[in-house]
Amino acid sequence: TGMFTYDPGFVATASCRSAITYIDGDKGILRYRGYPIEQLAKEASFLEVAYLLMYGDLPSAEEMTKFDNTIRHHTMIKETLKSFFDGFQYDAHPMGIMVGVVGSLSAFYHDSLDINNPRHREISAHRLIAKMPTIAAASYKHNVGEAFIYPQNDLDYCENFLHMMFSNPCEEYTPDPVAVKAINTLFILHADHEQNASTSTVRLSGSSQANPFACIAAGIASLWGPSHGGANEAVLDMLNEIGDVSQIDKYIAKAKDKDDPFRLMGFGHRVYKNFDPRATLIREVCHEVLANMKGNDDNPLFELALRLEQVALEDEYFVERKLYPNVDFYSGIIYQALGIPTSMFTVMFAVARTVGWVAHWMEMMDDPEFRIGRPRQLYTGAPMRDYVPVDKR
Ligand code: CMC
């Protein structure tokens, strides 16, 4: 294969050294900075995890208060940025809005261009974490034709997000504690996952010394695809299409048929070949949300998903290929129960993953081995040939 190692999809290439997230795909282990995901998901707050991912250790009480206040301080977006939203078609996909609006932040914060100054890098990271929920909720409000809701900084991160999503100028929405807890857990579970496609995109973009807002916009674009973060939306579309347990066998057959492009969405993972520990935790949250939120105790989609999982896990095709439910198999059902529309699911993922993206970007910018990412290729085109004028071709 010539001078270079050929590794399509980078299944055997480590692109960097990183001290942030540890995964053992065969054993189903996921740790952030050494802490098991199960402990963080059950006990930590999302901002605590954000601090951990960014700075390497859990914060002391004092550090936490300072970090929390800093993030609250940056939740607003400029009024001129707000007017950006009006340029989008009313039915624009919110992920399309996110790519554009987040990318535009560098035009508002010129210090973000000064990427060689660590303090400016840190401020950009804080701004991104703080403003993502505001921008995400604004993209939703644009879709539903409602007024933009300002952040309310006495609320915590997850409450504030729900407030901006569901309050309107005539009526204040009081978030259900079950919903706040579920969002907190989901955000923690989605916060980082080492060198996945979108994080690698952020790193590769940043390796040219591009500004952090542009890099995160590139990450959002990569996340949107249905093989990656777009899977949570695709799972719900799939469950709706299947519609009923009686149709499961038909769709399992379609998923196994190599001539049919249909794949079981929310199933399979590049790294987890045993189970995805996030899926186990999310299934539990799903039970909790459906049992405790009014009107959701009898959720046919959840029943369908549980049955679909069971059928697939007993099927030789899925067993042989080690295909298990991944993080996105149940997340959409939870979001739907919380009243979040399908088109916003991947946006929710983007809000949470922003923490991982900025942590990786900051780690890379501090790395003494840091250099521009520049993969090579195996050329498969025509050999040298001479130009022939058009009238002679
Ligand atoms: N349904 C049916 N067959 C599948 C599926 C699926 N969901 N996933 C993998 N396979 C088959 C695939 O056809 C291949 O079969 P064969 O060996 O006969 O050719 C084998 O399993 C290995 O798959 P692969 O495509 O080589 O695996 P990959 O590591 O390149 O892809 C994946 C991983 C996640 C893109 C893939 O499993 C998939 O498309 N899953 C559905 C989309 C999804 O749920 N994505 C979310 C990933 S987790 C959230 C995130 O971090 O973004």
Coordinates of C-alpha atoms and ligand atoms in Angstrom, one line a residue:
T1 CA 0.0 0.0 0.0
G2 CA 2.8 2.4 -0.7
M3 CA 4.5 4.8 1.7
F4 CA 1.6 5.4 4.0
T5 CA -0.5 3.3 6.3
Y6 CA -3.9 2.9 4.8
D7 CA -6.5 3.1 7.6
P8 CA -9.9 4.2 6.2
G9 CA -12.2 5.4 9.1
F10 CA -9.1 5.5 11.3
V11 CA -9.9 2.3 13.1
A12 CA -6.3 1.7 14.1
T13 CA -4.8 5.2 14.3
A14 CA -4.3 7.2 17.4
S15 CA -4.4 10.8 16.3
C16 CA -3.2 12.3 19.6
R17 CA -2.4 11.7 23.2
S18 CA -5.2 12.7 25.5
A19 CA -5.8 12.6 29.3
I20 CA -9.5 13.4 29.1
T21 CA -11.6 10.3 28.5
Y22 CA -10.8 6.6 28.8
I23 CA -12.8 4.0 26.9
D24 CA -12.4 0.2 26.9
G25 CA -14.8 -0.9 24.2
D26 CA -14.6 -4.6 24.9
K27 CA -15.4 -4.2 28.6
G28 CA -17.9 -1.4 28.1
I29 CA -16.0 1.0 30.3
L30 CA -16.2 4.8 30.0
R31 CA -14.4 7.2 32.4
Y32 CA -14.0 11.0 32.4
R33 CA -10.6 11.9 33.9
G34 CA -10.6 8.6 35.7
Y35 CA -14.0 8.8 37.2
P36 CA -16.5 6.1 36.1
I37 CA -19.4 7.4 34.0
E38 CA -21.9 5.6 36.3
Q39 CA -20.8 7.7 39.3
L40 CA -20.7 11.0 37.5
A41 CA -24.1 10.4 35.9
K42 CA -25.7 9.6 39.2
E43 CA -24.0 12.1 41.5
A44 CA -22.5 15.1 39.7
S45 CA -23.9 18.2 38.2
F46 CA -23.3 18.9 34.5
L47 CA -21.2 22.0 35.2
E48 CA -19.1 20.0 37.7
V49 CA -18.4 17.5 34.9
A50 CA -17.7 20.4 32.5
Y51 CA -15.1 21.7 35.0
L52 CA -13.6 18.2 35.4
L53 CA -13.3 17.7 31.6
M54 CA -11.8 21.1 31.0
Y55 CA -9.4 21.4 34.0
G56 CA -8.6 17.7 34.8
D57 CA -9.9 17.5 38.4
L58 CA -13.2 17.9 40.2
P59 CA -13.5 21.4 41.5
S60 CA -13.4 22.3 45.2
A61 CA -16.5 24.1 46.5
E62 CA -14.9 27.4 46.0
E63 CA -13.7 26.6 42.5
M64 CA -17.1 25.3 41.6
T65 CA -18.8 28.5 42.7
K66 CA -16.4 30.6 40.7
F67 CA -16.8 28.5 37.6
D68 CA -20.6 28.4 38.0
N69 CA -20.6 32.3 38.3
T70 CA -18.4 32.7 35.3
I71 CA -20.7 30.5 33.1
R72 CA -23.8 32.4 34.4
H73 CA -22.0 35.7 33.5
H74 CA -21.7 34.6 29.9
T75 CA -25.2 33.2 29.1
M76 CA -26.4 36.3 27.2
I77 CA -26.0 36.7 23.4
K78 CA -25.6 40.1 21.8
E79 CA -28.8 41.7 20.5
T80 CA -27.2 41.9 17.1
L81 CA -26.5 38.1 17.2
K82 CA -30.1 37.6 18.1
S83 CA -31.2 39.3 14.9
F84 CA -29.3 36.6 13.0
F85 CA -32.1 34.2 13.7
D86 CA -34.5 36.3 11.7
G87 CA -32.6 35.5 8.5
F88 CA -33.4 31.8 8.7
Q89 CA -36.5 30.3 7.1
Y90 CA -39.1 29.7 9.8
D91 CA -38.8 25.9 9.3
A92 CA -35.0 25.8 9.1
H93 CA -33.6 22.7 10.8
P94 CA -32.2 23.9 14.2
M95 CA -28.9 22.2 13.5
G96 CA -28.5 24.3 10.4
I97 CA -29.1 27.4 12.5
M98 CA -26.6 26.2 15.1
V99 CA -23.8 25.7 12.5
G100 CA -24.3 29.2 11.3
V101 CA -24.9 31.1 14.5
V102 CA -22.1 29.4 16.5
G103 CA -19.7 29.9 13.6
S104 CA -20.6 33.6 13.6
L105 CA -19.6 34.1 17.2
S106 CA -16.0 34.8 16.2
A107 CA -17.2 37.9 14.4
F108 CA -18.6 39.2 17.8
Y109 CA -15.7 38.3 20.1
H110 CA -12.4 39.3 18.5
D111 CA -10.3 38.1 21.4
S112 CA -11.2 34.6 20.2
L113 CA -8.9 35.1 17.3
D114 CA -6.0 35.5 19.6
I115 CA -5.6 31.8 20.0
N116 CA -2.0 32.0 21.3
N117 CA -3.1 33.7 24.5
P118 CA -4.3 31.0 27.0
R119 CA -6.5 33.4 28.9
H120 CA -8.4 34.3 25.7
R121 CA -8.7 30.6 24.8
E122 CA -10.3 30.0 28.2
I123 CA -12.7 32.9 27.9
S124 CA -13.8 31.6 24.5
A125 CA -14.4 28.1 26.0
H126 CA -16.5 29.7 28.8
R127 CA -18.5 31.7 26.3
L128 CA -19.2 28.6 24.3
I129 CA -20.4 26.5 27.2
A130 CA -22.5 29.4 28.5
K131 CA -24.1 30.5 25.3
M132 CA -24.9 27.1 23.7
P133 CA -28.1 26.6 25.6
T134 CA -29.2 30.2 24.8
I135 CA -28.5 29.7 21.1
A136 CA -30.1 26.3 21.1
A137 CA -33.3 27.5 22.7
A138 CA -33.4 30.5 20.4
S139 CA -33.2 28.2 17.4
Y140 CA -36.2 26.3 18.8
K141 CA -38.1 29.5 19.4
H142 CA -37.5 30.6 15.9
N143 CA -38.9 27.3 14.6
V144 CA -42.1 27.6 16.7
G145 CA -42.5 31.3 16.0
E146 CA -42.3 32.4 19.6
A147 CA -40.4 35.2 21.2
F148 CA -36.8 34.7 22.3
I149 CA -36.5 34.2 26.0
Y150 CA -33.6 35.7 27.9
P151 CA -31.5 33.5 30.2
Q152 CA -32.4 33.9 33.8
N153 CA -29.2 33.6 35.8
D154 CA -30.6 32.6 39.1
L155 CA -31.4 29.3 37.5
D156 CA -28.9 26.5 37.2
Y157 CA -27.6 25.4 33.8
C158 CA -30.2 22.8 33.0
E159 CA -33.1 24.7 34.5
N160 CA -32.1 27.8 32.6
F161 CA -32.1 25.8 29.3
L162 CA -35.6 24.5 30.0
H163 CA -36.8 28.0 30.9
M164 CA -35.5 29.4 27.7
M165 CA -37.1 26.6 25.7
F166 CA -40.5 26.6 27.3
S167 CA -41.3 29.9 29.0
N168 CA -42.9 32.6 26.9
P169 CA -43.5 36.3 27.6
C170 CA -47.0 35.6 28.9
E171 CA -46.2 32.6 31.0
E172 CA -43.3 31.5 33.1
Y173 CA -42.6 27.8 32.9
T174 CA -41.5 26.1 36.1
P175 CA -39.3 23.1 35.2
D176 CA -40.3 19.8 36.6
P177 CA -37.5 18.5 38.8
V178 CA -37.7 15.1 37.1
A179 CA -37.0 16.9 33.8
V180 CA -34.1 18.9 35.2
K181 CA -32.5 15.8 36.6
A182 CA -33.0 13.8 33.3
I183 CA -31.4 16.6 31.3
N184 CA -28.5 16.9 33.8
T185 CA -27.8 13.1 33.4
L186 CA -28.2 13.1 29.6
F187 CA -25.9 16.1 29.3
I188 CA -23.2 14.3 31.4
L189 CA -23.5 11.1 29.4
H190 CA -23.1 13.1 26.1
A191 CA -20.4 15.4 27.4
D192 CA -17.3 13.7 25.9
H193 CA -16.4 10.5 24.1
E194 CA -12.7 10.9 23.1
Q195 CA -11.8 11.0 19.4
N196 CA -15.3 10.6 17.8
A197 CA -15.9 12.1 14.4
S198 CA -17.0 15.6 15.7
T199 CA -14.3 15.9 18.3
S200 CA -11.7 14.8 15.7
T201 CA -13.2 17.5 13.4
V202 CA -12.8 20.1 16.1
R203 CA -9.2 19.1 16.6
L204 CA -8.4 18.9 12.9
S205 CA -10.0 22.3 12.4
G206 CA -8.1 23.8 15.4
S207 CA -4.8 22.3 14.2
S208 CA -4.6 25.0 11.6
Q209 CA -4.9 27.5 14.4
A210 CA -8.5 28.4 13.4
N211 CA -10.5 30.2 16.1
P212 CA -12.5 28.1 18.6
F213 CA -15.9 29.3 17.5
A214 CA -15.2 28.2 13.9
C215 CA -13.8 24.9 15.2
I216 CA -16.9 24.1 17.3
A217 CA -19.2 25.1 14.3
A218 CA -17.3 22.4 12.3
G219 CA -17.9 20.0 15.2
I220 CA -21.6 20.7 15.1
A221 CA -21.7 20.1 11.4
S222 CA -20.0 16.7 11.8
L223 CA -22.3 15.8 14.7
W224 CA -25.4 16.4 12.6
G225 CA -24.9 13.2 10.5
P226 CA -27.2 10.2 11.3
S227 CA -24.2 7.9 11.8
H228 CA -23.2 10.2 14.7
G229 CA -25.3 12.6 16.8
G230 CA -28.1 12.7 14.2
A231 CA -28.9 9.1 15.3
N232 CA -31.1 10.2 18.2
E233 CA -33.4 11.9 15.8
A234 CA -33.2 9.0 13.4
V235 CA -34.1 6.5 16.2
L236 CA -37.4 8.3 16.9
D237 CA -38.2 8.6 13.2
M238 CA -37.5 4.8 12.9
L239 CA -39.7 3.9 15.9
N240 CA -42.5 6.0 14.5
E241 CA -42.1 4.3 11.1
I242 CA -42.1 0.8 12.7
G243 CA -45.2 1.9 14.5
D244 CA -46.1 -1.4 16.2
V245 CA -44.4 -4.5 17.7
S246 CA -46.0 -6.6 15.0
Q247 CA -43.7 -4.9 12.5
I248 CA -40.5 -5.5 14.3
D249 CA -39.5 -8.7 12.4
K250 CA -40.0 -6.9 9.1
Y251 CA -37.6 -4.1 10.1
I252 CA -35.0 -6.5 11.6
A253 CA -35.0 -8.3 8.3
K254 CA -34.5 -5.0 6.5
A255 CA -31.6 -4.1 8.8
K256 CA -29.9 -7.4 8.0
D257 CA -30.4 -7.1 4.3
K258 CA -27.2 -5.8 2.7
D259 CA -29.1 -4.6 -0.4
D260 CA -31.3 -2.4 1.8
P261 CA -29.7 0.8 3.1
F262 CA -31.9 0.6 6.3
R263 CA -29.9 0.2 9.5
L264 CA -31.2 -0.2 13.0
M265 CA -30.6 3.3 14.3
G266 CA -29.2 3.6 17.8
F267 CA -27.5 0.2 17.3
G268 CA -23.9 -0.5 16.9
H269 CA -20.8 1.5 17.8
R270 CA -17.3 1.8 16.4
V271 CA -15.7 1.3 19.8
Y272 CA -18.2 -0.6 22.1
K273 CA -18.3 -4.2 21.2
N274 CA -19.8 -5.5 24.4
F275 CA -22.3 -2.8 25.5
D276 CA -22.5 1.0 25.6
P277 CA -22.5 1.9 29.3
R278 CA -24.3 5.1 28.5
A279 CA -27.2 3.1 27.0
T280 CA -27.6 1.2 30.2
L281 CA -27.8 4.4 32.2
I282 CA -30.1 6.1 29.7
R283 CA -32.5 3.1 29.8
E284 CA -32.8 3.7 33.6
V285 CA -33.4 7.4 33.1
C286 CA -36.1 6.6 30.6
H287 CA -37.9 4.3 33.0
E288 CA -37.7 7.0 35.7
V289 CA -38.9 9.8 33.4
L290 CA -41.8 7.8 32.0
A291 CA -42.9 6.6 35.5
N292 CA -42.7 10.1 37.1
M293 CA -43.9 12.5 34.4
K294 CA -47.6 12.9 34.0
G295 CA -49.1 11.5 30.8
N296 CA -46.1 9.3 30.0
D297 CA -46.5 6.2 32.1
D298 CA -47.9 4.3 29.1
N299 CA -45.5 5.2 26.4
P300 CA -45.9 3.0 23.3
L301 CA -42.6 4.0 21.8
F302 CA -40.7 2.9 24.9
E303 CA -42.5 -0.4 24.8
L304 CA -41.6 -0.7 21.1
A305 CA -37.9 0.2 21.8
L306 CA -37.6 -2.3 24.6
R307 CA -39.0 -5.1 22.5
L308 CA -36.9 -4.1 19.5
E309 CA -33.8 -4.3 21.6
Q310 CA -34.8 -7.7 22.9
V311 CA -35.4 -9.1 19.5
A312 CA -32.2 -7.7 18.1
L313 CA -30.1 -9.0 21.0
E314 CA -31.4 -12.5 20.3
D315 CA -30.7 -12.3 16.6
E316 CA -27.6 -14.0 15.3
Y317 CA -26.8 -11.2 12.9
F318 CA -26.5 -8.6 15.8
V319 CA -24.8 -11.1 18.1
E320 CA -22.1 -12.0 15.6
R321 CA -21.4 -8.4 14.8
K322 CA -21.5 -7.3 18.5
L323 CA -24.2 -4.7 17.8
Y324 CA -25.7 -3.3 21.0
P325 CA -28.0 -0.3 21.7
N326 CA -25.8 2.8 21.9
V327 CA -26.3 6.1 23.8
D328 CA -28.9 7.3 21.3
F329 CA -31.2 4.4 21.4
Y330 CA -33.3 5.6 24.3
S331 CA -32.3 9.3 24.6
G332 CA -34.9 10.5 22.0
I333 CA -37.7 8.8 24.0
I334 CA -36.7 10.8 27.1
Y335 CA -36.4 14.0 25.2
Q336 CA -39.8 13.5 23.6
A337 CA -41.4 12.8 27.0
L338 CA -39.9 16.1 28.2
G339 CA -41.7 17.9 25.3
I340 CA -38.6 18.5 23.2
P341 CA -39.3 18.1 19.5
T342 CA -37.4 15.6 17.4
S343 CA -35.6 18.2 15.4
M344 CA -34.0 19.5 18.6
F345 CA -32.5 16.1 19.7
T346 CA -29.2 16.5 18.0
V347 CA -29.0 20.1 19.2
M348 CA -29.3 18.7 22.8
F349 CA -26.4 16.5 22.0
A350 CA -24.4 19.5 20.6
V351 CA -25.0 21.5 23.8
A352 CA -23.6 18.7 26.0
R353 CA -20.7 17.8 23.6
T354 CA -19.6 21.4 23.5
V355 CA -17.9 20.8 26.8
G356 CA -15.9 17.9 25.4
W357 CA -15.1 19.8 22.2
V358 CA -13.6 22.8 24.1
A359 CA -11.8 20.5 26.6
H360 CA -10.1 18.7 23.6
W361 CA -9.4 21.9 21.9
M362 CA -7.7 23.4 25.0
E363 CA -5.8 20.2 25.6
M364 CA -4.5 20.3 22.0
M365 CA -3.5 23.9 22.1
D366 CA -1.4 23.2 25.2
D367 CA 0.2 20.0 23.7
P368 CA 3.9 20.4 23.0
E369 CA 3.5 17.8 20.2
F370 CA 0.8 20.0 18.6
R371 CA 1.1 20.4 14.8
I372 CA -1.2 20.8 11.9
G373 CA -3.2 17.7 11.1
R374 CA -2.4 16.6 7.6
P375 CA -3.4 13.0 6.6
R376 CA -1.9 11.6 3.4
Q377 CA -3.6 9.4 0.8
L378 CA -3.1 6.5 -1.6
Y379 CA -3.5 8.1 -5.0
T380 CA -5.7 6.0 -7.3
G381 CA -6.2 8.4 -10.2
A382 CA -4.8 8.5 -13.8
P383 CA -1.1 8.3 -14.4
M384 CA 0.7 11.2 -16.0
R385 CA -0.9 12.1 -19.4
D386 CA -0.7 15.0 -21.9
Y387 CA -3.2 17.8 -22.4
V388 CA -5.2 17.5 -25.6
P389 CA -6.9 20.6 -27.0
V390 CA -10.7 20.3 -27.0
D391 CA -11.1 20.0 -30.8
K392 CA -8.8 17.0 -30.8
R393 CA -10.5 15.0 -28.0
Ligands
CMC1 N1 -27.9 -2.0 11.8 C1 -27.6 -3.1 11.0 N2 -26.3 -3.5 10.7 C2 -25.3 -2.8 11.3 C3 -25.6 -1.7 12.1 C4 -26.9 -1.3 12.3 N3 -27.2 -0.3 13.1 N4 -24.4 -1.2 12.5 C5 -23.4 -1.9 12.0 N5 -24.0 -2.9 11.2 C6 -23.3 -4.0 10.5 C7 -22.6 -3.5 9.3 O1 -23.5 -3.6 8.2 C8 -21.4 -4.4 9.2 O2 -21.9 -5.6 8.7 P1 -20.9 -6.6 7.7 O3 -19.8 -6.9 8.6 O4 -21.8 -7.7 7.3 O5 -20.6 -5.7 6.6 C9 -21.0 -4.6 10.6 O6 -22.2 -4.4 11.4 C10 -19.9 -3.7 11.1 O7 -20.4 -2.3 10.9 P2 -19.5 -1.1 10.4 O8 -20.4 -0.2 9.6 O9 -18.3 -1.6 9.8 O10 -19.2 -0.4 11.8 P3 -18.6 1.1 12.0 O11 -17.8 1.0 13.2 O12 -18.0 1.6 10.7 O13 -19.9 1.9 12.3 C11 -21.8 3.0 13.3 C12 -20.4 2.3 13.5 C13 -22.2 3.5 14.7 C14 -21.7 4.1 12.3 C15 -22.8 1.9 12.9 O14 -23.0 0.9 13.8 C16 -24.2 2.6 12.6 O15 -24.4 3.1 11.5 N6 -25.2 2.5 13.6 C17 -26.4 3.2 13.4 C18 -26.2 4.7 13.6 C19 -26.1 5.1 15.1 O16 -26.8 4.6 15.9 N7 -25.1 5.9 15.3 C20 -24.9 6.5 16.7 C21 -23.5 6.1 17.2 S1 -23.4 6.4 19.0 C22 -23.6 8.1 19.2 C23 -22.5 8.8 18.8 O17 -21.4 8.8 19.5 O18 -22.5 9.6 17.8

